[in-house]
PDB file of C-alpha atoms and ligand atoms in Angstrom:
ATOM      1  CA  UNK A   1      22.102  38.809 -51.200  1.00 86.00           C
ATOM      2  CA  UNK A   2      23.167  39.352 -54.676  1.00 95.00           C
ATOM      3  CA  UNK A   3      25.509  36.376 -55.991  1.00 97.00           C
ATOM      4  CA  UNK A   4      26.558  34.623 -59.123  1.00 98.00           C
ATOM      5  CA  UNK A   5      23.515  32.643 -59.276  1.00 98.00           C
ATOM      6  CA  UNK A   6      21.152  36.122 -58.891  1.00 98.00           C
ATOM      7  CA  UNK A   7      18.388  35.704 -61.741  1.00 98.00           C
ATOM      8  CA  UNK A   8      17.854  39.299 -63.138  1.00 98.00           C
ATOM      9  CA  UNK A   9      14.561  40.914 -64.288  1.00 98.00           C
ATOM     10  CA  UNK A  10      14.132  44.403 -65.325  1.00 98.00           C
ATOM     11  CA  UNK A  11      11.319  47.107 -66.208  1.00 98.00           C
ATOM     12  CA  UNK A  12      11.813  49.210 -69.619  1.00 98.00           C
ATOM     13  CA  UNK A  13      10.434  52.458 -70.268  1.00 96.00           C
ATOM     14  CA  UNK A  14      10.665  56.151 -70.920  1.00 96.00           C
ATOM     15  CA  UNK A  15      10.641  57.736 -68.475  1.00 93.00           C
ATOM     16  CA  UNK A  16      11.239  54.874 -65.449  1.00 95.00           C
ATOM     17  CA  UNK A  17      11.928  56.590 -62.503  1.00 92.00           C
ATOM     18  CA  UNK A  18       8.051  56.767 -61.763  1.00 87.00           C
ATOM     19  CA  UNK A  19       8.001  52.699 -61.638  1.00 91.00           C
ATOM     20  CA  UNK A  20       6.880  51.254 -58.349  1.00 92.00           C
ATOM     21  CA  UNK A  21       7.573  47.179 -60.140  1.00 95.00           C
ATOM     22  CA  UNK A  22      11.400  47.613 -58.507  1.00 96.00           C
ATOM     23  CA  UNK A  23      10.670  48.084 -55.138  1.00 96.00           C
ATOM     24  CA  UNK A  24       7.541  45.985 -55.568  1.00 96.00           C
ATOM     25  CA  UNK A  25       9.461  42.825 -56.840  1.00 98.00           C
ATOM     26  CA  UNK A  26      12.667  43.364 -54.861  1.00 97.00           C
ATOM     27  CA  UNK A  27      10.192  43.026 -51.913  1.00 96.00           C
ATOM     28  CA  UNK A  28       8.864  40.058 -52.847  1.00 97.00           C
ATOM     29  CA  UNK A  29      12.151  38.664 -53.385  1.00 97.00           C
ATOM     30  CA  UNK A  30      13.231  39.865 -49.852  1.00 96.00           C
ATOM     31  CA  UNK A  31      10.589  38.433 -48.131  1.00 95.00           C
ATOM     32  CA  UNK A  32      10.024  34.991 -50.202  1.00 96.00           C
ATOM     33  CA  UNK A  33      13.901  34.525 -50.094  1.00 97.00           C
ATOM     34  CA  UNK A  34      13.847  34.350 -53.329  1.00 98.00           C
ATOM     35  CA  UNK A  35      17.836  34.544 -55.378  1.00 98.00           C
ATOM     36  CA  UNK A  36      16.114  37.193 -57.630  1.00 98.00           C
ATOM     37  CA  UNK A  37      16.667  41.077 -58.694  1.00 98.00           C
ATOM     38  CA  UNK A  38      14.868  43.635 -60.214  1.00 98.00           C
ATOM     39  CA  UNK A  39      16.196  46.687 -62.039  1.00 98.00           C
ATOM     40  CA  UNK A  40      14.906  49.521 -63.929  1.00 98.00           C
ATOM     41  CA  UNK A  41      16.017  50.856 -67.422  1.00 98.00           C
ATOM     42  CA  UNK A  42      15.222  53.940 -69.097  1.00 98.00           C
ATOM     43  CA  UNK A  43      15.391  52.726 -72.491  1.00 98.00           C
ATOM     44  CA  UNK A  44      15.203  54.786 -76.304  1.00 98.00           C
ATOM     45  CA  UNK A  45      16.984  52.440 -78.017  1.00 98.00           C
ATOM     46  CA  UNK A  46      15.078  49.218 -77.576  1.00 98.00           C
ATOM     47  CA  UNK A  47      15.901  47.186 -80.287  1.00 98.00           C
ATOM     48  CA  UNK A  48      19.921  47.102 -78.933  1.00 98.00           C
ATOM     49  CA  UNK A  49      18.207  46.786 -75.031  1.00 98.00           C
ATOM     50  CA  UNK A  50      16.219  43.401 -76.489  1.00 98.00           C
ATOM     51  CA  UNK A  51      19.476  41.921 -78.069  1.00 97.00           C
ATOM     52  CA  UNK A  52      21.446  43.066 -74.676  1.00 98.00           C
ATOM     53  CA  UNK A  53      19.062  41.366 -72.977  1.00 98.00           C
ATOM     54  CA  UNK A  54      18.705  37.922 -74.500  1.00 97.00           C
ATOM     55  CA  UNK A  55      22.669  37.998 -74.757  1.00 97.00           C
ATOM     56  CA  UNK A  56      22.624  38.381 -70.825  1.00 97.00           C
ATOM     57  CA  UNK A  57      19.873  35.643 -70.128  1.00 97.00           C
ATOM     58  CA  UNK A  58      17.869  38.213 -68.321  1.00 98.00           C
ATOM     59  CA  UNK A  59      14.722  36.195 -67.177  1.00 98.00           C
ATOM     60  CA  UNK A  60      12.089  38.506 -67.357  1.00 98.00           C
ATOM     61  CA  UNK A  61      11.354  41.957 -68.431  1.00 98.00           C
ATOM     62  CA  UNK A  62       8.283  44.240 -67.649  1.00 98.00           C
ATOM     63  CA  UNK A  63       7.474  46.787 -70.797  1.00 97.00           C
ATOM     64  CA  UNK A  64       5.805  50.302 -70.165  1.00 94.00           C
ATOM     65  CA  UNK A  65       4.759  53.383 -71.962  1.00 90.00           C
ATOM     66  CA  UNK A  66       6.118  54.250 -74.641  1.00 93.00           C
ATOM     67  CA  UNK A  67       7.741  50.946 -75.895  1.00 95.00           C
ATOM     68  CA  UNK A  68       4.568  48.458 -75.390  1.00 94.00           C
ATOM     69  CA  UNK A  69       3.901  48.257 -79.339  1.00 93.00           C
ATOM     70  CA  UNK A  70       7.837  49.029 -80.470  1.00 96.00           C
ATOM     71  CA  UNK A  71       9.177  45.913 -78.499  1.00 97.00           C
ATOM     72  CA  UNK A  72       6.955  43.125 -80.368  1.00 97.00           C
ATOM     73  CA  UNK A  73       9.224  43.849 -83.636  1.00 98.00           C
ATOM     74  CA  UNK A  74      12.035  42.151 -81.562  1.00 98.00           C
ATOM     75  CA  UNK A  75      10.374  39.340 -79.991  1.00 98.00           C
ATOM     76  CA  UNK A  76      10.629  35.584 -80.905  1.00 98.00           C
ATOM     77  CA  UNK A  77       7.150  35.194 -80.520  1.00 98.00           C
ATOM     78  CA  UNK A  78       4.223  37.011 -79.574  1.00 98.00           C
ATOM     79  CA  UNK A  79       1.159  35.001 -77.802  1.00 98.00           C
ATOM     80  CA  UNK A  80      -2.227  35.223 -79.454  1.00 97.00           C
ATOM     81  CA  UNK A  81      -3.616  37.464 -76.297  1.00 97.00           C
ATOM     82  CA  UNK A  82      -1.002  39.774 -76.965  1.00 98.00           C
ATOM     83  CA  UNK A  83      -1.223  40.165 -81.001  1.00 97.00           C
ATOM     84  CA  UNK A  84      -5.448  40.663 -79.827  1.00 96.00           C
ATOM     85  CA  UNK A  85      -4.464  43.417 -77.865  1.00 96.00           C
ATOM     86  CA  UNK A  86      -1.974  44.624 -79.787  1.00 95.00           C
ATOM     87  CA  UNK A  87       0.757  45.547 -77.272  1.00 94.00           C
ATOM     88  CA  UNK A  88       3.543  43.460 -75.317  1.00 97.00           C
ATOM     89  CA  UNK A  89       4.031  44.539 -71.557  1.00 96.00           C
ATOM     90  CA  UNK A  90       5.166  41.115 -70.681  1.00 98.00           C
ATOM     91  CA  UNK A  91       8.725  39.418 -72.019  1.00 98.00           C
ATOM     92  CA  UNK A  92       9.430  36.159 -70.537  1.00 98.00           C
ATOM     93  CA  UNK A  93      13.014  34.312 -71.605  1.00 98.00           C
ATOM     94  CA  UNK A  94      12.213  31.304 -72.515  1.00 97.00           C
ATOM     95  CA  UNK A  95      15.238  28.751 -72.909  1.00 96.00           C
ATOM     96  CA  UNK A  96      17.045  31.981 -74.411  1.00 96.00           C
ATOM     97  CA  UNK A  97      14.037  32.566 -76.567  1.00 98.00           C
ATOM     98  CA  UNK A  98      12.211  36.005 -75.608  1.00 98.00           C
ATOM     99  CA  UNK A  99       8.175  35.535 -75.696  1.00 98.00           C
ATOM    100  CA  UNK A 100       6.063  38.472 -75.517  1.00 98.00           C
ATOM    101  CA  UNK A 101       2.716  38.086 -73.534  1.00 98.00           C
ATOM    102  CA  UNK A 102       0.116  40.761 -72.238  1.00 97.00           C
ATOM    103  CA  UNK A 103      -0.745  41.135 -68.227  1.00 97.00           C
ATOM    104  CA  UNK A 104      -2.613  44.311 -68.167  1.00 96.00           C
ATOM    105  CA  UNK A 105      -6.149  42.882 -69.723  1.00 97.00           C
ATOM    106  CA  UNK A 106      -5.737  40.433 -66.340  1.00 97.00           C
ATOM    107  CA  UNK A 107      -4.894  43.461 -63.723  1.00 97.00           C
ATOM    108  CA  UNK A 108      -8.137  45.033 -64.787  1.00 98.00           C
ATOM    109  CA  UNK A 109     -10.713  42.472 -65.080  1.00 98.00           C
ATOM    110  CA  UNK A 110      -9.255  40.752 -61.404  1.00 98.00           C
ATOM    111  CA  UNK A 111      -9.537  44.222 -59.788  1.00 98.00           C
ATOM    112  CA  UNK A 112     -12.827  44.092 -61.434  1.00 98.00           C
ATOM    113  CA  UNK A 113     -13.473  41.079 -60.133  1.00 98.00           C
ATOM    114  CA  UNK A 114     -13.429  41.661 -56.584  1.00 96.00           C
ATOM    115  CA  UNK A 115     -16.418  43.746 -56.997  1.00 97.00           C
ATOM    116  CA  UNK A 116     -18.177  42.358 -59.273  1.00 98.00           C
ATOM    117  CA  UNK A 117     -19.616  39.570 -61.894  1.00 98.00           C
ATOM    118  CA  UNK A 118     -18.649  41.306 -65.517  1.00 98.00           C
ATOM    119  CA  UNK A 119     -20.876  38.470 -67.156  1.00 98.00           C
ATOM    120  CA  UNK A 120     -23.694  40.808 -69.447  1.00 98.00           C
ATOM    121  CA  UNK A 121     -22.904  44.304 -67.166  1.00 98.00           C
ATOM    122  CA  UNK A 122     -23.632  47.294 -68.932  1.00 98.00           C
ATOM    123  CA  UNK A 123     -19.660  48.833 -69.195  1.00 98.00           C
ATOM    124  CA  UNK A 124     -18.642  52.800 -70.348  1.00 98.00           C
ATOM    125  CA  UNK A 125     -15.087  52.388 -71.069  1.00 98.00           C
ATOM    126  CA  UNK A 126     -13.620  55.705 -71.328  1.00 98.00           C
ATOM    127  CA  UNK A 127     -10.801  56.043 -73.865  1.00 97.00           C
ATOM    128  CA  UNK A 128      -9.887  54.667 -76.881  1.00 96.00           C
ATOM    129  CA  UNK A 129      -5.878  54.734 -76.580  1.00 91.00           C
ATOM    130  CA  UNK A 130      -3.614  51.416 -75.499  1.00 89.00           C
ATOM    131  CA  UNK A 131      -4.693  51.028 -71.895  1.00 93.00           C
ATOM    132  CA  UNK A 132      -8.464  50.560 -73.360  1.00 96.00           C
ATOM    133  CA  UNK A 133      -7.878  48.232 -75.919  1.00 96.00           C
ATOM    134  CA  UNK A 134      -6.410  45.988 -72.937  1.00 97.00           C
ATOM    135  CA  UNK A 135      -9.057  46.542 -70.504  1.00 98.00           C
ATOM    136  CA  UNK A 136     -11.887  46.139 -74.187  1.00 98.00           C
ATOM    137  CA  UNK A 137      -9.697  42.988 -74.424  1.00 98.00           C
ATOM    138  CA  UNK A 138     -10.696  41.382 -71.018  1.00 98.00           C
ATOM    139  CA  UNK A 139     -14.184  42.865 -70.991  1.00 98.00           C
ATOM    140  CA  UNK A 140     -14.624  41.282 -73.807  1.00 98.00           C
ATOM    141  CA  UNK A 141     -13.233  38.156 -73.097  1.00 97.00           C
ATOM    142  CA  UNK A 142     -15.939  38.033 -69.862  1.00 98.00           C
ATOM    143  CA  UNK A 143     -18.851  38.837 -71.819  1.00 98.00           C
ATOM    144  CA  UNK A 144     -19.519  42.267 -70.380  1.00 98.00           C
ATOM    145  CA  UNK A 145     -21.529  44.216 -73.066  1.00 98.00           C
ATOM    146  CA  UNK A 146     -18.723  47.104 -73.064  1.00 98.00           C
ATOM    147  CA  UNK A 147     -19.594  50.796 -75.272  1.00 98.00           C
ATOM    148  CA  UNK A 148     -16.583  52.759 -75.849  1.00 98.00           C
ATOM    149  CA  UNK A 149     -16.699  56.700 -75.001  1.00 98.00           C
ATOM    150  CA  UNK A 150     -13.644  58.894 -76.358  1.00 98.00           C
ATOM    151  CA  UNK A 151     -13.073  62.267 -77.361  1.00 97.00           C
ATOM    152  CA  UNK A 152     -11.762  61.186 -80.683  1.00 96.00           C
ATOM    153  CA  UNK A 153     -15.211  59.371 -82.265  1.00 97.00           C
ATOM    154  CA  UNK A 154     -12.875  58.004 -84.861  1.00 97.00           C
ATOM    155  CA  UNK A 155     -10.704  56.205 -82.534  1.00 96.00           C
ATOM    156  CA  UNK A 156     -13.762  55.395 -80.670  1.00 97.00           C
ATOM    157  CA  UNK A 157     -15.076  53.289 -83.620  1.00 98.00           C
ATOM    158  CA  UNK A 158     -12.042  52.005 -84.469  1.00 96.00           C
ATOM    159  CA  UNK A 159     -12.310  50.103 -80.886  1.00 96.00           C
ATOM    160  CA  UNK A 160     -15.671  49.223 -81.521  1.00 97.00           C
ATOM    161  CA  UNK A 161     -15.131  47.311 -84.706  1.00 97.00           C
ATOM    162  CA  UNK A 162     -11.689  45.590 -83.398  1.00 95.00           C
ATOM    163  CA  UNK A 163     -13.410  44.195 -80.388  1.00 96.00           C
ATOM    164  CA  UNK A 164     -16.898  44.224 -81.953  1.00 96.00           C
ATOM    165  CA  UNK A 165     -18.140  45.966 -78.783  1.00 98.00           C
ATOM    166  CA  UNK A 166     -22.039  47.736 -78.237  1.00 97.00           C
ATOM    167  CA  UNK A 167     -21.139  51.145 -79.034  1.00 97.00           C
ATOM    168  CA  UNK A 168     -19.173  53.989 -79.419  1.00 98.00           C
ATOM    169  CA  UNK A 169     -19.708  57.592 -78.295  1.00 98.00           C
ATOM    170  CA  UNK A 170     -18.052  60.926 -77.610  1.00 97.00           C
ATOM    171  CA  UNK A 171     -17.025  61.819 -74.487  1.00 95.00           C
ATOM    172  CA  UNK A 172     -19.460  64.403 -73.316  1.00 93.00           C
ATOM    173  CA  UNK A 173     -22.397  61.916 -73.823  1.00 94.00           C
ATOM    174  CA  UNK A 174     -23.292  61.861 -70.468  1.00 92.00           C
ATOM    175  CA  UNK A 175     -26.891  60.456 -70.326  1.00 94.00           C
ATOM    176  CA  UNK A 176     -25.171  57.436 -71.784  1.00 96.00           C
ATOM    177  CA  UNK A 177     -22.572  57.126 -69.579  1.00 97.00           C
ATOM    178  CA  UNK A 178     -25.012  58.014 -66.656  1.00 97.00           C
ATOM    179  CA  UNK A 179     -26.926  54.605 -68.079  1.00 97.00           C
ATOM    180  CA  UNK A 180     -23.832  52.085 -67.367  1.00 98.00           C
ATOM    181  CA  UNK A 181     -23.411  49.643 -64.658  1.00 98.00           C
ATOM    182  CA  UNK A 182     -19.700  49.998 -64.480  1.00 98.00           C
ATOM    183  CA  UNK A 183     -17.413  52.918 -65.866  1.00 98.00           C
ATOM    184  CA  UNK A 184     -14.185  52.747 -66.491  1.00 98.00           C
ATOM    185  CA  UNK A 185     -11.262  55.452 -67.453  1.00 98.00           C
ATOM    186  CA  UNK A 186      -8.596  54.431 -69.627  1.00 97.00           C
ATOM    187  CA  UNK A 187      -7.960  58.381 -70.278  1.00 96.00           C
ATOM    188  CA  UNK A 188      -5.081  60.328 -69.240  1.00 92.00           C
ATOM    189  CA  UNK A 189      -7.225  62.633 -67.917  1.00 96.00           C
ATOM    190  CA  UNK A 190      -6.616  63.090 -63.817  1.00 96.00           C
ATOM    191  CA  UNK A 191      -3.176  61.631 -64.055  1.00 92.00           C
ATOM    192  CA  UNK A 192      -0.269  64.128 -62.270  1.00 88.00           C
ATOM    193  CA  UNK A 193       0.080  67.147 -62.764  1.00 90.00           C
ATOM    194  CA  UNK A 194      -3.541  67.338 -64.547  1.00 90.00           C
ATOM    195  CA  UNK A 195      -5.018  65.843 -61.306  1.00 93.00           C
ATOM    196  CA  UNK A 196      -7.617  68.301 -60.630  1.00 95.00           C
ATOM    197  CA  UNK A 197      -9.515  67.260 -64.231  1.00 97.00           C
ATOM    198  CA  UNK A 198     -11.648  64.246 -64.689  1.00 98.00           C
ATOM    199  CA  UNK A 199     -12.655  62.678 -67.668  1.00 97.00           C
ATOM    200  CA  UNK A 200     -16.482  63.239 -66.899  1.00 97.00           C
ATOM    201  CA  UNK A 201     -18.632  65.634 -64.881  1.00 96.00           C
ATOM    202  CA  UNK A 202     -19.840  64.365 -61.475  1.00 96.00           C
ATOM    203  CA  UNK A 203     -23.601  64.328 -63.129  1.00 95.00           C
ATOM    204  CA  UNK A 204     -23.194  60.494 -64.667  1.00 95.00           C
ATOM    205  CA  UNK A 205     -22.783  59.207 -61.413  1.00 98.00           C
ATOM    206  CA  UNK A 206     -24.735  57.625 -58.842  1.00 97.00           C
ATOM    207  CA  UNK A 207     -24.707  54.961 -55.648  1.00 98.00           C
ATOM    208  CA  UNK A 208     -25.577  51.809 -57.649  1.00 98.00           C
ATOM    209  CA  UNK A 209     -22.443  51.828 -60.012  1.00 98.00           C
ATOM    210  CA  UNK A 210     -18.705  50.801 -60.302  1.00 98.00           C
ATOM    211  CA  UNK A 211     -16.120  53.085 -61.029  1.00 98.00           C
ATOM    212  CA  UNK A 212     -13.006  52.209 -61.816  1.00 98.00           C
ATOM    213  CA  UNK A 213      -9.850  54.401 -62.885  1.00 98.00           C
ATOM    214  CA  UNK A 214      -6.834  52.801 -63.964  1.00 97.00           C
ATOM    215  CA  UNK A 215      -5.308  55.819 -63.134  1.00 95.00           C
ATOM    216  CA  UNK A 216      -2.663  54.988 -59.999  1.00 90.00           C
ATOM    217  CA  UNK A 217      -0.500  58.406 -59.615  1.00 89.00           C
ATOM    218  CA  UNK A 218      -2.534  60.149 -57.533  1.00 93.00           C
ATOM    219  CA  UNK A 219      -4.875  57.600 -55.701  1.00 93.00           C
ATOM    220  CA  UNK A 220      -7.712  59.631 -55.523  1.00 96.00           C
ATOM    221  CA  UNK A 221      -7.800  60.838 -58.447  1.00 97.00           C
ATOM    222  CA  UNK A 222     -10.684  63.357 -58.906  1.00 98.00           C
ATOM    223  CA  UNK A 223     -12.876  60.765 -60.920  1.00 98.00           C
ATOM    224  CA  UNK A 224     -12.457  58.849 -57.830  1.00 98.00           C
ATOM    225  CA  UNK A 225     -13.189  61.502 -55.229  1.00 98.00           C
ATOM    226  CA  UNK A 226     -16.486  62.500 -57.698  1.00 98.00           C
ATOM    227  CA  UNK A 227     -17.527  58.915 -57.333  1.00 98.00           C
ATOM    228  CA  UNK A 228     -17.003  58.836 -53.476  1.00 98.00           C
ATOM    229  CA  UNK A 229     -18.780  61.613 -52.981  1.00 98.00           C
ATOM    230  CA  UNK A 230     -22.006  59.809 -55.338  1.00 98.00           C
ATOM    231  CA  UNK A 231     -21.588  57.038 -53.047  1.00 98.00           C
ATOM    232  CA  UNK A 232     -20.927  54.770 -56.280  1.00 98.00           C
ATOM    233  CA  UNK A 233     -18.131  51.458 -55.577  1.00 98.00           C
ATOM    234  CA  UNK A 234     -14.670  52.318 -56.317  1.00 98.00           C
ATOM    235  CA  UNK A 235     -11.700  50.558 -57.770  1.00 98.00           C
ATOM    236  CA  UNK A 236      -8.065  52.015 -57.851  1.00 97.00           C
ATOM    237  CA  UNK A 237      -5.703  52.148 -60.175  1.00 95.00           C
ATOM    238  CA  UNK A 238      -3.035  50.481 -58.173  1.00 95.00           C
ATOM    239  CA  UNK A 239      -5.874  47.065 -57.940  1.00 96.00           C
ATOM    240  CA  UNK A 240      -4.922  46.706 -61.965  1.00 96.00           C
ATOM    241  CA  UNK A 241      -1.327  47.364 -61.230  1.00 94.00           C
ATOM    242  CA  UNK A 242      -1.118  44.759 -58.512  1.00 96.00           C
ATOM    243  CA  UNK A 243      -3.005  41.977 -60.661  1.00 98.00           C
ATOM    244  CA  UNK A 244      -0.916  42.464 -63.498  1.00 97.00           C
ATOM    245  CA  UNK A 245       2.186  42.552 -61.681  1.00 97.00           C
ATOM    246  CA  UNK A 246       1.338  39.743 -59.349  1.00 98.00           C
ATOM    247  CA  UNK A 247       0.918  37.449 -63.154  1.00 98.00           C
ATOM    248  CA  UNK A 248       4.497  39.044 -64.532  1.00 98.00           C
ATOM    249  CA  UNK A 249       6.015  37.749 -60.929  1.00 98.00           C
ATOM    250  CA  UNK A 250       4.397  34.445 -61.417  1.00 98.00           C
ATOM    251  CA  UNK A 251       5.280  33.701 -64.911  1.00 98.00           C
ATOM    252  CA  UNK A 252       9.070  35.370 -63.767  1.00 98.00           C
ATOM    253  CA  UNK A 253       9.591  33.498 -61.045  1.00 98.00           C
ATOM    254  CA  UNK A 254       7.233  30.142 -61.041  1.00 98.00           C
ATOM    255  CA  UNK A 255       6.152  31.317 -57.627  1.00 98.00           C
ATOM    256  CA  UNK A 256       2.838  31.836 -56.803  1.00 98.00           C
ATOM    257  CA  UNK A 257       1.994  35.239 -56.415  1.00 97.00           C
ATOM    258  CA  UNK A 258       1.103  36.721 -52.602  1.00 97.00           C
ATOM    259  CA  UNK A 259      -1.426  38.995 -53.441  1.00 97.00           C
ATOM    260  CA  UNK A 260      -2.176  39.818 -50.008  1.00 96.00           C
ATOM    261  CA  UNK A 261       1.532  41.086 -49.367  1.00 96.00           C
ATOM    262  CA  UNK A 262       1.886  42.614 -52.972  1.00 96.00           C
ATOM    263  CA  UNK A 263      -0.697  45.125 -52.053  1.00 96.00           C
ATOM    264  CA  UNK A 264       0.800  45.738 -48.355  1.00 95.00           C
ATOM    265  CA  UNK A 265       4.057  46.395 -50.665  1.00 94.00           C
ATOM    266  CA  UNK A 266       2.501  48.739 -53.172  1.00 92.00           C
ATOM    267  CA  UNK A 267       0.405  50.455 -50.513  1.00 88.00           C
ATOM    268  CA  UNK A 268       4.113  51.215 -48.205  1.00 87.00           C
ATOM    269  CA  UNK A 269       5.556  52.439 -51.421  1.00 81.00           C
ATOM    270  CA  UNK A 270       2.475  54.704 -52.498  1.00 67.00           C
TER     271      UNK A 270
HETATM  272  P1  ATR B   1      -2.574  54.787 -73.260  1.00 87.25           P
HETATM  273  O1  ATR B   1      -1.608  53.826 -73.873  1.00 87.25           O
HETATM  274  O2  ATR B   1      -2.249  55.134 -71.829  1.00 87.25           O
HETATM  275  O3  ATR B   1      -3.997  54.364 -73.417  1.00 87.25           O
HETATM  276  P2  ATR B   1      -2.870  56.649 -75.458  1.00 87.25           P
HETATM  277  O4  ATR B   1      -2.861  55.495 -76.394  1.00 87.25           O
HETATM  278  O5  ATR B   1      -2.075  57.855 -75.795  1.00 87.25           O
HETATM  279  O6  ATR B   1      -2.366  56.190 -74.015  1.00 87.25           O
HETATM  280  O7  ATR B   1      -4.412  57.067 -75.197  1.00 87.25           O
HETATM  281  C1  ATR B   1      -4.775  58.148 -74.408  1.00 87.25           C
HETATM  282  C2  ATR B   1      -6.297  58.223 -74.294  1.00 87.25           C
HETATM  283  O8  ATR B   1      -6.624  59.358 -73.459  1.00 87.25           O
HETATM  284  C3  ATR B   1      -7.016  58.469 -75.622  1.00 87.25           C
HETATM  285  O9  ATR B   1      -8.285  57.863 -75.559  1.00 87.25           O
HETATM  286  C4  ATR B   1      -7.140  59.998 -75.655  1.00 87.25           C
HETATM  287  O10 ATR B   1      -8.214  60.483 -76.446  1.00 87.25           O
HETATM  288  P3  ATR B   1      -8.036  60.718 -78.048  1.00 87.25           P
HETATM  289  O11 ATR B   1      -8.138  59.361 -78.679  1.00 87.25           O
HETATM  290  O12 ATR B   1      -9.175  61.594 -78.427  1.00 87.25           O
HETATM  291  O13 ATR B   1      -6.701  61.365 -78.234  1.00 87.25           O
HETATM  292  C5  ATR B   1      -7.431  60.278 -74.195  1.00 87.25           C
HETATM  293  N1  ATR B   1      -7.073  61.660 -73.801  1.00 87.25           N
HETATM  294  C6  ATR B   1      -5.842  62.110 -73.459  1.00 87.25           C
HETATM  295  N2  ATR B   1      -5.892  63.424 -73.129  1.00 87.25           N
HETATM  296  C7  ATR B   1      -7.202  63.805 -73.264  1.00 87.25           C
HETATM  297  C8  ATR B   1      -7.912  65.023 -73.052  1.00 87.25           C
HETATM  298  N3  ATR B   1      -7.292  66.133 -72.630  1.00 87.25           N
HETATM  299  N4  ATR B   1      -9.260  65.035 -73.292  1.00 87.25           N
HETATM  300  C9  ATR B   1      -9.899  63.919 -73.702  1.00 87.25           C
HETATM  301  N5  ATR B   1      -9.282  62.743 -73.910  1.00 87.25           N
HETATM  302  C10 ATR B   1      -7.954  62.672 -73.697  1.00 87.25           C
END
């Protein structure tokens, strides 16, 4: 029941109307009884959608592609993980003072982390864009020994030396990639409507590794169906999503997170 006293919270982006975090978090709100909404906005102009914002009191306020490096300009402060990474997805109002944070280094290594120690693991992380710099950010942070693969080799170095990680290669390396303990794609390759590509050829694949792609729209995404088929561990995309959403709830809400329910949710709205 919306009232007076409803605390608002909102997800910004361009396009939106792909977002599960509404029906996700209004869920949650249901169900916990929490006096809570959650809206989405399809925002261009996000400098005036920041000042609107604060001016309301909005509580808390998800950021997604394209405005995750655009939105820090208008921040009060930016946390140290965040400026690392070098993208806010996280805004959290803050006695009317708008923080910006980063949650998507945290979905991937805790999706990891139901799998598997990260601790010296030999990681291929596919991509060199936003998404891996987030994921190179928590690999990192774990002490995985982490080699960047990307079809740019310029970009692909550029990672290497931000993060100071083992290596960087192109994309069609495959013996290399074949060699890692846990792969990971960052790409857009396999996302809707490209879903019948993957990033790498079924060859670099076998029963003893990981794979994980952070891709969520489709679920099997053909990556995932060529790792199936290798027998190899999988990881979905929507395990990040629900990691990184259950830490935007907590830090929205002060509730602990239900992670158990959160992925009932997301898997009802999938
Ligand atoms: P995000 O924020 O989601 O990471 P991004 O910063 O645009 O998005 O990065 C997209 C990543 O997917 C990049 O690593 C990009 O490779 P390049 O650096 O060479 O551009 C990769 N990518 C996208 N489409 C690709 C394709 N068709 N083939 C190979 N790599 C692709």
């Amino acid at each position: 029941m919306i009232d007076a006293k409803t605390k608002l919270c909102c997800v910004i982006g361009n396009p939106i109307a792909q977002s599960l975090s509404p029906q996700l978090h209004n869920n949650l709100y249901k169900v916990m009884g929490l006096n809570f909404a959650f809206l989405a906005f399809q925002v261009s102009d996000v400098e005036h959608a920041i000042t609107g914002f604060k001016a309301l009191n909005i509580v808390g306020i998800s950021v997604t592609i394209p405005h995750k490096l655009e939105v820090m300009k208008y921040l009060d402060d930016i946390d140290e993980t965040a400026k690392s990474i070098g993208a806010v997805n996280t805004i959290v109002n803050k006695e009317g003072k708008l923080m910006g944070t980063n949650t998507d280094w945290l979905g991937a290594v805790k999706a990891l982390e139901r799998k598997t120690r990260l601790a010296g693991k030999n990681i291929a992380l596919l991509g060199a864009g936003g998404a891996a710099r987030a994921v190179a950010y928590g690999l990192i942070k774990n002490r995985a020994n982490v080699s960047i693969f990307n079809r740019s080799l310029e970009k692909a170095y550029e990672l290497k030396n931000i993060f100071n990680l083992a290596g960087a290669y192109s994309l069609g390396d495959i013996d290399k990639i074949a060699e890692a303990d846990i792969i990971i794609n960052t790409t857009s390759i396999g996302m809707i409507p490209n879903d019948k590509m993957a990033p790498i050829s079924e060859d670099c694949l076998n029963s003893k590794q990981i794979v994980f792609d952070i891709i969520h729209t489709p679920t099997e995404t053909q990556l995932i169906k060529y790792a199936k088929k290798e027998k190899a561990t999988v990881i979905y995309g929507y395990e990040m999503l629900l990691f990184g959403a259950a830490e935007q709830f907590e830090l929205y809400t002060g509730k602990k997170a239900p992670i158990k329910l959160m992925e009932k949710i997301l898997k009802g709205i999938k």
